[in-house]
Short mmCIF file of C-alpha atoms and ligand atoms in Angstrom, two decimals:
data_model
loop_
_atom_site.label_atom_id
_atom_site.label_comp_id
_atom_site.label_asym_id
_atom_site.label_seq_id
_atom_site.Cartn_x
_atom_site.Cartn_y
_atom_site.Cartn_z
CA UNK A 249 32.63 0.77 -27.91
CA UNK A 250 35.36 -1.98 -27.96
CA UNK A 251 34.98 -4.32 -30.87
CA UNK A 252 38.50 -5.19 -32.02
CA UNK A 253 38.98 -8.47 -30.30
CA UNK A 254 39.27 -11.77 -32.24
CA UNK A 255 36.51 -13.59 -30.35
CA UNK A 256 38.86 -16.68 -30.28
CA UNK A 257 36.47 -18.55 -28.00
CA UNK A 258 33.74 -18.56 -30.64
CA UNK A 259 35.88 -20.74 -32.80
CA UNK A 260 34.49 -19.19 -35.94
CA UNK A 261 35.61 -17.70 -39.26
CA UNK A 262 32.90 -15.05 -38.76
CA UNK A 263 33.90 -12.10 -36.44
CA UNK A 264 32.22 -12.60 -33.09
CA UNK A 265 30.22 -9.33 -33.24
CA UNK A 266 28.75 -10.31 -36.58
CA UNK A 267 27.16 -13.58 -35.24
CA UNK A 268 23.43 -13.18 -35.51
CA UNK A 269 21.50 -12.66 -32.31
CA UNK A 270 17.71 -12.23 -32.52
CA UNK A 271 18.21 -12.35 -36.27
CA UNK A 272 20.65 -9.37 -36.43
CA UNK A 273 24.40 -8.96 -36.01
CA UNK A 274 25.21 -9.03 -32.33
CA UNK A 275 27.00 -5.65 -32.45
CA UNK A 276 23.65 -3.92 -33.48
CA UNK A 277 22.09 -4.61 -30.06
CA UNK A 278 24.67 -2.58 -28.15
CA UNK A 279 24.76 0.11 -30.84
CA UNK A 280 21.03 0.45 -30.59
CA UNK A 281 21.03 0.87 -26.80
CA UNK A 282 23.62 3.66 -27.26
CA UNK A 283 21.68 5.34 -30.05
CA UNK A 284 18.76 5.71 -27.68
CA UNK A 285 20.85 8.03 -25.54
CA UNK A 286 21.79 11.66 -26.36
CA UNK A 287 25.53 11.11 -26.70
CA UNK A 288 26.28 11.36 -30.37
CA UNK A 289 27.55 8.82 -32.81
CA UNK A 290 29.43 6.01 -30.96
CA UNK A 291 33.02 5.43 -31.80
CA UNK A 292 33.70 1.77 -32.63
CA UNK A 293 37.22 0.45 -31.99
CA UNK A 294 37.73 -2.26 -34.68
CA UNK A 295 40.55 -4.56 -35.50
CA UNK A 296 39.88 -8.18 -36.11
CA UNK A 297 37.38 -8.43 -38.99
CA UNK A 298 37.44 -4.64 -39.20
CA UNK A 299 36.24 -4.47 -42.90
CA UNK A 300 33.30 -6.78 -42.35
CA UNK A 301 32.29 -4.90 -39.26
CA UNK A 302 32.52 -1.50 -40.92
CA UNK A 303 30.41 -2.75 -43.78
CA UNK A 304 27.74 -4.25 -41.53
CA UNK A 305 27.63 -1.27 -39.10
CA UNK A 306 27.87 1.52 -41.85
CA UNK A 307 26.49 4.80 -40.68
CA UNK A 308 25.55 3.66 -37.23
CA UNK A 309 29.01 4.51 -35.80
CA UNK A 310 32.38 6.09 -36.41
CA UNK A 311 35.48 3.90 -36.50
CA UNK A 312 38.97 3.77 -35.24
CA UNK A 313 41.29 0.87 -35.91
CA UNK A 314 43.31 -0.98 -33.32
CA UNK A 315 45.78 -2.73 -35.59
CA UNK A 316 47.14 -5.04 -32.98
CA UNK A 317 44.79 -6.33 -30.26
CA UNK A 318 46.94 -5.73 -27.18
CA UNK A 319 44.01 -5.57 -24.69
CA UNK A 320 41.12 -3.45 -23.65
CA UNK A 321 43.17 -0.55 -22.29
CA UNK A 322 45.20 -0.40 -25.53
CA UNK A 323 41.87 -0.42 -27.45
CA UNK A 324 40.50 2.59 -25.54
CA UNK A 325 43.86 4.40 -26.11
CA UNK A 326 43.26 4.21 -29.89
CA UNK A 327 40.30 6.55 -29.44
CA UNK A 328 42.35 9.15 -27.60
CA UNK A 329 43.08 11.34 -30.59
CA UNK A 330 39.49 11.54 -31.64
CA UNK A 331 38.00 11.98 -28.19
CA UNK A 332 40.50 13.83 -25.94
CA UNK A 333 39.33 17.32 -25.18
CA UNK A 334 35.94 16.81 -27.01
CA UNK A 335 34.10 15.22 -24.10
CA UNK A 336 34.21 15.54 -20.35
CA UNK A 337 32.79 12.08 -19.85
CA UNK A 338 33.81 9.06 -21.78
CA UNK A 339 31.61 6.05 -21.85
CA UNK A 340 33.40 2.73 -22.54
CA UNK A 341 31.32 -0.31 -23.46
CA UNK A 342 32.38 -3.76 -24.41
CA UNK A 343 30.55 -4.43 -27.64
CA UNK A 344 29.92 -8.15 -26.73
CA UNK A 345 27.24 -7.14 -24.20
CA UNK A 346 24.16 -7.32 -26.40
CA UNK A 347 21.52 -7.15 -23.54
CA UNK A 348 22.58 -3.99 -21.79
CA UNK A 349 19.70 -1.62 -21.70
CA UNK A 350 19.82 2.06 -22.67
CA UNK A 351 18.24 2.96 -19.30
CA UNK A 352 21.10 1.29 -17.52
CA UNK A 353 23.76 3.16 -19.42
CA UNK A 354 21.91 6.32 -18.84
CA UNK A 355 21.86 5.62 -15.06
CA UNK A 356 25.62 5.04 -15.18
CA UNK A 357 26.13 8.39 -16.94
CA UNK A 358 24.00 10.19 -14.37
CA UNK A 359 25.86 8.43 -11.52
CA UNK A 360 29.27 9.65 -12.81
CA UNK A 361 27.89 13.20 -13.49
CA UNK A 362 27.22 13.61 -9.77
CA UNK A 363 30.38 11.87 -8.57
CA UNK A 364 33.73 13.41 -7.82
CA UNK A 365 35.79 10.32 -8.44
CA UNK A 366 37.51 9.30 -11.68
CA UNK A 367 34.90 6.77 -12.88
CA UNK A 368 31.71 4.77 -12.25
CA UNK A 369 31.44 1.18 -13.35
CA UNK A 370 28.68 -1.41 -13.76
CA UNK A 371 28.83 -4.63 -11.72
CA UNK A 372 26.56 -7.62 -11.41
CA UNK A 373 26.17 -10.34 -8.73
CA UNK A 374 25.57 -13.81 -10.20
CA UNK A 375 26.53 -17.43 -9.79
CA UNK A 376 27.89 -18.10 -13.27
CA UNK A 377 30.96 -15.94 -13.67
CA UNK A 378 31.29 -16.54 -17.46
CA UNK A 379 34.95 -15.61 -17.44
CA UNK A 380 34.21 -12.12 -16.10
CA UNK A 381 36.66 -10.12 -13.95
CA UNK A 382 35.95 -10.45 -10.18
CA UNK A 383 35.41 -7.37 -8.02
CA UNK A 384 37.43 -7.15 -4.90
CA UNK A 385 35.99 -5.00 -2.12
CA UNK A 386 37.50 -3.79 1.13
CA UNK A 387 36.07 -4.22 4.62
CA UNK A 388 33.94 -1.05 4.26
CA UNK A 389 32.53 -2.26 0.96
CA UNK A 390 34.83 0.03 -1.05
CA UNK A 391 36.03 -1.35 -4.43
CA UNK A 392 39.73 -2.20 -4.45
CA UNK A 393 40.52 -4.00 -7.73
CA UNK A 394 39.20 -6.06 -10.61
CA UNK A 395 40.93 -9.42 -10.97
CA UNK A 396 40.76 -11.11 -14.34
CA UNK A 397 39.86 -14.81 -14.24
CA UNK A 398 43.21 -15.76 -15.77
CA UNK A 399 45.02 -14.15 -12.88
CA UNK A 400 42.63 -14.92 -10.00
CA UNK A 401 43.49 -17.03 -7.02
CA UNK A 402 41.04 -19.84 -6.18
CA UNK A 403 39.68 -17.59 -3.42
CA UNK A 404 39.28 -14.59 -5.76
CA UNK A 405 37.77 -16.79 -8.51
CA UNK A 406 34.98 -17.74 -6.02
CA UNK A 407 33.83 -14.10 -5.74
CA UNK A 408 30.47 -13.47 -7.38
CA UNK A 409 30.45 -9.78 -7.92
CA UNK A 410 31.64 -9.32 -11.45
CA UNK A 411 32.74 -6.55 -13.81
CA UNK A 412 30.12 -6.13 -16.52
CA UNK A 413 32.34 -4.11 -18.90
CA UNK A 414 30.55 -0.78 -18.98
CA UNK A 415 32.30 2.25 -17.52
CA UNK A 416 31.92 6.01 -17.49
CA UNK A 417 35.19 7.86 -16.99
CA UNK A 418 36.22 11.54 -16.42
CA UNK A 419 37.99 12.14 -19.70
CA UNK A 420 41.05 13.96 -18.42
CA UNK A 421 41.76 11.28 -15.77
CA UNK A 422 41.23 8.47 -18.22
CA UNK A 423 43.70 9.59 -20.86
CA UNK A 424 46.49 10.12 -18.39
CA UNK A 425 45.83 6.95 -16.27
CA UNK A 426 45.73 4.69 -19.39
CA UNK A 427 49.37 5.53 -20.06
CA UNK A 428 50.31 4.14 -16.61
CA UNK A 429 48.90 0.64 -17.33
CA UNK A 430 51.55 -2.07 -17.79
CA UNK A 431 51.19 -5.51 -19.42
CA UNK A 432 49.38 -8.19 -17.34
CA UNK A 433 51.36 -10.95 -15.77
CA UNK A 434 49.34 -13.74 -17.33
CA UNK A 435 48.64 -12.77 -20.92
CA UNK A 436 50.85 -9.71 -21.31
CA UNK A 437 47.77 -7.65 -22.34
CA UNK A 438 47.03 -4.12 -21.31
CA UNK A 439 43.86 -4.49 -19.14
CA UNK A 440 41.45 -1.61 -18.90
CA UNK A 441 40.36 -3.04 -15.59
CA UNK A 442 43.77 -2.11 -14.03
CA UNK A 443 42.38 1.40 -13.87
CA UNK A 444 40.56 0.49 -10.71
CA UNK A 445 43.75 -0.35 -8.92
CA UNK A 446 45.39 2.80 -10.28
CA UNK A 447 42.54 4.95 -8.95
CA UNK A 448 42.68 3.26 -5.59
CA UNK A 449 46.50 3.78 -5.41
CA UNK A 450 45.84 7.47 -6.01
CA UNK A 451 43.41 7.53 -3.17
CA UNK A 452 40.46 8.13 -5.47
CA UNK A 453 37.05 6.59 -4.84
CA UNK A 454 35.50 4.65 -7.69
CA UNK A 455 31.69 4.31 -7.74
CA UNK A 456 29.87 1.10 -8.68
CA UNK A 457 26.34 0.62 -10.03
CA UNK A 458 25.02 -2.89 -9.39
CA UNK A 459 22.74 -4.32 -12.09
CA UNK A 460 19.20 -5.21 -10.95
CA UNK A 461 18.60 -7.48 -13.85
CA UNK A 462 21.53 -9.88 -14.14
CA UNK A 463 20.40 -10.90 -17.66
CA UNK A 464 21.71 -7.56 -18.94
CA UNK A 465 25.19 -8.69 -18.15
CA UNK A 466 25.18 -11.73 -20.44
CA UNK A 467 28.41 -11.14 -22.28
CA UNK A 468 29.14 -13.40 -25.30
CA UNK A 469 32.51 -15.01 -25.32
CA UNK A 470 31.56 -18.44 -26.75
CA UNK A 471 28.65 -20.14 -28.39
CA UNK A 472 27.15 -21.27 -25.15
CA UNK A 473 26.90 -17.65 -24.08
CA UNK A 474 25.48 -16.81 -27.50
CA UNK A 475 22.61 -19.26 -26.82
CA UNK A 476 22.06 -17.87 -23.42
CA UNK A 477 21.92 -14.37 -24.84
CA UNK A 478 19.42 -15.55 -27.53
CA UNK A 479 17.16 -17.10 -24.87
CA UNK A 480 17.32 -14.01 -22.63
CA UNK A 481 16.59 -11.74 -25.57
CA UNK A 482 13.65 -13.94 -26.53
CA UNK A 483 12.30 -13.89 -22.95
CA UNK A 484 12.56 -10.08 -22.98
CA UNK A 485 10.75 -9.61 -26.29
CA UNK A 486 8.08 -12.26 -25.40
CA UNK A 487 7.43 -10.60 -22.04
CA UNK A 488 6.94 -7.35 -23.78
CA UNK A 489 4.35 -8.65 -26.17
CA UNK A 490 2.45 -10.56 -23.50
CA UNK A 491 2.18 -7.35 -21.52
CA UNK A 492 0.95 -5.59 -24.73
CA UNK A 493 -1.96 -8.10 -24.90
CA UNK A 494 -0.68 -10.96 -27.12
CA UNK A 495 -1.20 -14.53 -25.95
CA UNK A 496 1.78 -16.85 -26.28
CA UNK A 497 0.67 -20.37 -25.71
CA UNK A 498 4.26 -21.50 -25.28
CA UNK A 499 6.81 -18.60 -24.93
CA UNK A 500 9.70 -21.05 -24.98
CA UNK A 501 8.99 -22.05 -28.60
CA UNK A 502 7.91 -18.62 -29.81
CA UNK A 503 10.51 -16.45 -31.64
CA UNK A 504 9.61 -12.83 -32.26
CA UNK A 505 12.16 -10.64 -34.01
CA UNK A 506 12.86 -7.19 -32.66
CA UNK A 507 11.39 -5.60 -35.81
CA UNK A 508 8.08 -7.39 -35.42
CA UNK A 509 4.81 -5.79 -34.19
CA UNK A 510 1.68 -7.56 -32.99
CA UNK A 511 -1.93 -6.47 -32.37
CA UNK A 512 -4.00 -6.99 -29.20
CA UNK A 513 -5.74 -10.34 -28.64
CA UNK A 514 -3.62 -12.11 -31.22
CA UNK A 515 -2.61 -15.58 -30.20
CA UNK A 516 0.75 -17.20 -31.14
CA UNK A 517 0.74 -21.03 -30.96
CA UNK A 518 3.90 -23.10 -30.32
CA UNK A 519 6.71 -23.16 -32.88
CA UNK A 520 5.97 -19.79 -34.34
CA UNK A 521 8.93 -17.89 -35.76
CA UNK A 522 8.22 -14.20 -36.77
CA UNK A 523 11.16 -12.54 -38.45
CA UNK A 524 12.29 -9.26 -40.03
CA UNK A 525 9.87 -6.41 -40.80
CA UNK A 526 6.69 -8.41 -39.91
CA UNK A 527 3.49 -6.85 -38.69
CA UNK A 528 0.47 -8.85 -37.43
CA UNK A 529 -2.86 -7.26 -36.62
CA UNK A 530 -5.29 -7.84 -33.78
CA UNK A 531 -7.43 -10.92 -33.04
CA UNK A 532 -5.37 -13.17 -35.31
CA UNK A 533 -4.15 -16.63 -34.57
CA UNK A 534 -0.76 -17.78 -35.86
CA UNK A 535 0.65 -21.25 -35.58
CA UNK A 536 1.42 -23.86 -34.54
CA UNK A 537 4.42 -24.34 -36.83
CA UNK A 538 4.61 -21.11 -38.68
CA UNK A 539 7.55 -19.16 -40.14
CA UNK A 540 6.57 -15.51 -41.10
CA UNK A 541 9.16 -13.33 -42.58
CA UNK A 542 8.88 -9.68 -43.71
CA UNK A 543 5.16 -9.95 -44.07
CA UNK A 544 2.02 -7.99 -43.20
CA UNK A 545 -0.94 -9.90 -41.73
CA UNK A 546 -4.23 -8.16 -40.87
CA UNK A 547 -6.79 -8.60 -38.17
CA UNK A 548 -8.87 -11.76 -37.57
CA UNK A 549 -6.49 -13.90 -39.74
CA UNK A 550 -5.75 -17.58 -39.09
CA UNK A 551 -2.44 -18.94 -40.24
CA UNK A 552 -1.57 -22.52 -39.40
CA UNK A 553 1.59 -24.56 -40.29
CA UNK A 554 2.68 -22.19 -43.07
CA UNK A 555 5.78 -20.40 -44.39
CA UNK A 556 4.94 -16.79 -45.29
CA UNK A 557 7.64 -14.63 -46.90
CA UNK A 558 7.35 -11.02 -48.15
CA UNK A 559 3.60 -11.44 -48.36
CA UNK A 560 0.50 -9.40 -47.51
CA UNK A 561 -2.58 -10.89 -45.96
CA UNK A 562 -5.49 -8.51 -45.50
CA UNK A 563 -8.16 -8.98 -42.79
CA UNK A 564 -10.02 -12.29 -42.21
CA UNK A 565 -7.63 -14.31 -44.27
CA UNK A 566 -7.36 -18.07 -43.52
CA UNK A 567 -4.21 -19.98 -44.58
CA UNK A 568 -3.00 -23.47 -44.12
CA UNK A 569 -2.17 -25.98 -42.95
CA UNK A 570 0.93 -26.58 -45.11
CA UNK A 571 0.86 -23.46 -47.27
CA UNK A 572 3.69 -21.45 -48.77
CA UNK A 573 3.23 -17.80 -49.50
CA UNK A 574 6.25 -16.46 -51.32
CA UNK A 575 7.36 -12.95 -52.30
CA UNK A 576 4.69 -10.79 -53.66
CA UNK A 577 1.78 -12.94 -52.52
CA UNK A 578 -1.14 -10.66 -51.67
CA UNK A 579 -4.33 -12.16 -50.28
CA UNK A 580 -7.21 -9.72 -50.09
CA UNK A 581 -9.89 -9.73 -47.33
CA UNK A 582 -11.55 -13.01 -46.60
CA UNK A 583 -9.41 -15.18 -48.85
CA UNK A 584 -9.12 -18.89 -47.97
CA UNK A 585 -6.00 -20.71 -48.87
CA UNK A 586 -6.06 -24.25 -47.74
CA UNK A 587 -3.54 -27.04 -47.62
CA UNK A 588 -0.54 -27.64 -49.90
CA UNK A 589 -0.83 -24.38 -51.78
CA UNK A 590 1.82 -22.07 -53.04
CA UNK A 591 1.30 -18.47 -54.10
CA UNK A 592 4.10 -16.28 -55.53
CA UNK A 593 3.91 -12.74 -56.91
CA UNK A 594 0.15 -12.97 -57.21
CA UNK A 595 -2.91 -11.17 -56.00
CA UNK A 596 -6.07 -13.05 -54.90
CA UNK A 597 -9.15 -10.79 -54.70
CA UNK A 598 -11.51 -10.58 -51.79
CA UNK A 599 -13.35 -13.79 -50.89
CA UNK A 600 -11.50 -16.02 -53.37
CA UNK A 601 -10.80 -19.62 -52.38
CA UNK A 602 -7.95 -21.88 -53.21
CA UNK A 603 -8.48 -24.93 -51.07
CA UNK A 604 -6.16 -27.66 -52.06
CA UNK A 605 -2.86 -28.45 -53.83
CA UNK A 606 -2.56 -25.39 -56.11
CA UNK A 607 0.20 -23.13 -57.44
CA UNK A 608 -0.45 -19.56 -58.39
CA UNK A 609 2.55 -17.67 -59.73
CA UNK A 610 2.47 -14.26 -61.43
CA UNK A 611 -1.28 -14.18 -61.36
CA UNK A 612 -3.96 -11.62 -60.73
CA UNK A 613 -7.15 -13.20 -59.43
CA UNK A 614 -10.33 -11.22 -58.98
CA UNK A 615 -12.92 -11.42 -56.26
CA UNK A 616 -14.91 -14.57 -55.38
CA UNK A 617 -12.99 -16.86 -57.59
CA UNK A 618 -12.82 -20.58 -56.93
CA UNK A 619 -9.47 -22.18 -57.67
CA UNK A 620 -10.19 -25.91 -57.78
CA UNK A 621 -7.89 -28.57 -56.25
CA UNK A 622 -4.63 -29.03 -58.13
CA UNK A 623 -4.91 -25.92 -60.28
CA UNK A 624 -1.55 -24.78 -61.69
CA UNK A 625 -0.48 -21.56 -63.35
CA UNK A 626 2.05 -22.67 -65.95
CA UNK A 627 3.86 -19.29 -65.68
CA UNK A 628 7.31 -20.21 -66.98
CA UNK A 629 7.80 -21.09 -70.61
CA UNK A 630 11.46 -21.87 -70.22
CA UNK A 631 12.49 -18.25 -70.98
CA UNK A 632 9.99 -15.82 -69.58
CA UNK A 633 7.61 -15.61 -66.59
CA UNK A 634 4.10 -14.92 -68.03
CA UNK A 635 1.06 -13.58 -66.26
CA UNK A 636 -2.31 -15.13 -65.71
CA UNK A 637 -5.37 -12.97 -65.15
CA UNK A 638 -8.46 -14.48 -63.74
CA UNK A 639 -11.46 -12.09 -63.53
CA UNK A 640 -14.10 -12.00 -60.74
CA UNK A 641 -16.42 -14.89 -60.12
CA UNK A 642 -14.53 -17.30 -62.35
CA UNK A 643 -14.57 -21.05 -61.43
CA UNK A 644 -11.40 -22.96 -62.17
CA UNK A 645 -12.10 -26.68 -62.18
CA UNK A 646 -9.90 -29.22 -60.41
CA UNK A 647 -6.56 -29.93 -61.93
CA UNK A 648 -6.77 -27.09 -64.50
CA UNK A 649 -3.42 -26.11 -66.19
CA UNK A 650 -3.48 -22.44 -66.95
CA UNK A 651 -0.77 -21.90 -69.63
CA UNK A 652 0.32 -18.26 -69.38
CA UNK A 653 0.08 -15.63 -70.71
CA UNK A 654 -3.58 -16.12 -70.28
CA UNK A 655 -6.80 -14.33 -69.41
CA UNK A 656 -9.86 -15.93 -67.94
CA UNK A 657 -12.93 -13.67 -68.22
CA UNK A 658 -15.59 -12.72 -65.65
CA UNK A 659 -17.61 -15.76 -64.57
CA UNK A 660 -15.91 -18.14 -66.98
CA UNK A 661 -15.39 -21.72 -66.00
CA UNK A 662 -12.83 -24.53 -66.82
CA UNK A 663 -13.66 -28.16 -66.58
CA UNK A 664 -11.68 -30.56 -64.48
CA UNK A 665 -8.30 -31.46 -66.02
CA UNK A 666 -8.55 -28.64 -68.64
CA UNK A 667 -5.31 -27.44 -70.16
CA UNK A 668 -6.07 -23.88 -71.08
CA UNK A 669 -3.79 -22.40 -73.66
CA UNK A 670 -6.02 -19.57 -75.09
CA UNK A 671 -7.85 -16.71 -73.42
CA UNK A 672 -11.39 -17.69 -72.18
CA UNK A 673 -14.10 -15.06 -72.78
CA UNK A 674 -16.42 -14.05 -69.96
CA UNK A 675 -19.17 -16.46 -69.08
CA UNK A 676 -17.66 -19.33 -71.12
CA UNK A 677 -16.93 -22.94 -70.05
CA UNK A 678 -13.86 -24.60 -71.54
CA UNK A 679 -12.87 -28.26 -71.23
CA UNK A 680 -10.38 -30.78 -72.54
CA UNK A 681 -6.79 -30.86 -73.56
CA UNK A 682 -5.99 -28.44 -74.95
CA UNK A 683 -9.18 -26.87 -73.85
CA UNK A 684 -11.60 -25.61 -76.50
CA UNK A 685 -14.86 -23.74 -76.03
CA UNK A 686 -17.92 -25.94 -76.11
CA UNK A 687 -20.78 -23.76 -74.82
CA UNK A 688 -21.85 -20.59 -73.07
CA UNK A 689 -22.53 -20.97 -69.34
CA UNK A 690 -25.21 -19.20 -67.26
CA UNK A 691 -23.92 -17.46 -64.12
CA UNK A 692 -26.11 -17.63 -61.06
CA UNK A 693 -25.06 -14.29 -59.62
C1 LIG Y 941 36.48 -8.07 -20.22
C2 LIG Y 941 37.05 -7.48 -18.92
C3 LIG Y 941 36.40 -8.20 -17.73
C4 LIG Y 941 34.93 -8.10 -17.84
C5 LIG Y 941 34.40 -8.61 -19.14
C6 LIG Y 941 32.94 -8.36 -19.19
C7 LIG Y 941 39.25 -6.67 -19.42
C8 LIG Y 941 40.65 -6.88 -19.25
N1 LIG Y 941 38.43 -7.56 -18.89
O1 LIG Y 941 36.92 -9.43 -20.26
O2 LIG Y 941 36.85 -7.66 -16.54
O3 LIG Y 941 34.28 -8.86 -16.80
O4 LIG Y 941 35.07 -7.99 -20.20
O5 LIG Y 941 32.45 -7.88 -20.42
O6 LIG Y 941 38.81 -5.64 -19.91
N2 LIG Y 941 38.72 -5.82 -27.34
C9 LIG Y 941 39.33 -4.94 -28.17
N3 LIG Y 941 40.67 -4.93 -28.24
C10 LIG Y 941 41.41 -5.78 -27.57
C11 LIG Y 941 40.84 -6.68 -26.65
C12 LIG Y 941 39.48 -6.70 -26.61
O7 LIG Y 941 38.67 -4.13 -28.79
O8 LIG Y 941 42.67 -5.71 -27.66
C13 LIG Y 941 37.27 -5.79 -27.26
C14 LIG Y 941 36.58 -7.06 -27.57
O9 LIG Y 941 36.25 -7.09 -29.03
C15 LIG Y 941 35.34 -7.17 -26.76
C16 LIG Y 941 35.71 -6.31 -25.50
O10 LIG Y 941 36.88 -5.60 -25.83
O11 LIG Y 941 34.20 -6.56 -27.32
C17 LIG Y 941 36.12 -7.18 -24.32
O12 LIG Y 941 37.15 -8.08 -24.61
P1 LIG Y 941 37.10 -9.64 -24.23
O13 LIG Y 941 38.35 -10.25 -24.78
O14 LIG Y 941 35.75 -10.20 -24.63
O15 LIG Y 941 37.20 -9.46 -22.68
P2 LIG Y 941 36.73 -10.41 -21.52
O16 LIG Y 941 37.63 -11.48 -21.39
O17 LIG Y 941 35.28 -10.66 -21.74
CA1 LIG Y 942 33.80 -10.47 -23.36
#
């Protein structure tokens, strides 16, 4: 995989291949397609931003350094020592092609396996050439040369069959032919694409495989291409989930990360962004206007206009509008969390309700608890985060301040506006500021 180029056209301090696409560094997409094939660990040719790339890619590839970026042919040559003699077929892939499918690369490998010629290459026919090399064919349709845009005549530039940048070579031929490439007239670079001309001059036939889905050939050279790739990736992912039985009211405004899973008959409303390691069950309705990150949501849930991060929602949970679930929020079955609430590092037991304007941080709440409007866990004393424990069937009155560390017993109650600084025994009503016990209360259930 060729990944040493500077990516000048991105105009960025970040190496091109580390720009996020579908929420992950662009280079991961191509690496993943290759990892689906039985071809061993890919060898990544790195140069510009080598250290950052190595760190991001880690164990997913081996590396070889191209110290000076003298062109794609020169980049392949850097891999010679590691690959020569170890493989009959050498697959070369430009790493800035994030949408190429594993099945396409597999088909290319198969094509070359049954071909006597020196290599097989992938081409695409499309109207927007995006700076790609143009394919020149002879009168019998045979390929003759690849002309780079910088060197193309007006007539050649008008050609619409393009070089995708994925090739499968016979190893022996590749290593010797590479040494015969000279610098290009325009940029003085060593072009891998000159190999086609070399093969033709030797009287060898090169095979082409034409892409059926032109979207696979979206190569990213600048940020306009990056946005096109993002949109194409989104279309691909959205199509997959719709075919799996998920309703997308407006696919154009629905963003589903590649690590996300969704259950059947779930509906995603517009402006829904699902990121990271997020799993949503069946028969749920998410959005409009939701951001859900690294979270687990069960079946039959309803989440509207909410931001949910590193949280767990069990089945039949109802959240929003305007709710924020932060890291460690865990809402058990049937919990209702209404508008303008925030929950962090807290568990709400089954059937508990928190309807309006409340903050629960570092709390454990039992089942069937009512958290009145405006309730706040005062969990931070300036130095430590302290826990609040609220037992089953408790009733927290509106605007209660729960000054942690604090325990509220089973079935206890707090009056509206109470500031609770001391533990409240089971079945006791507290009121006032600071709250003091005034009487025992009867519990109906
Ligand atoms: C290249 C092809 C072009 C093809 C297009 C499609 C050549 C000469 N041209 O053009 O025919 O249509 O890809 O993908 O190959 N790289 C290195 N070292 C270098 C130069 C580049 O590793 O010295 C890497 C880049 O990081 C990139 C890939 O090779 O991943 C392609 O280089 P890029 O400069 O993007 O080539 P294109 O102009 O797109
Ligand atoms: Ca490119």
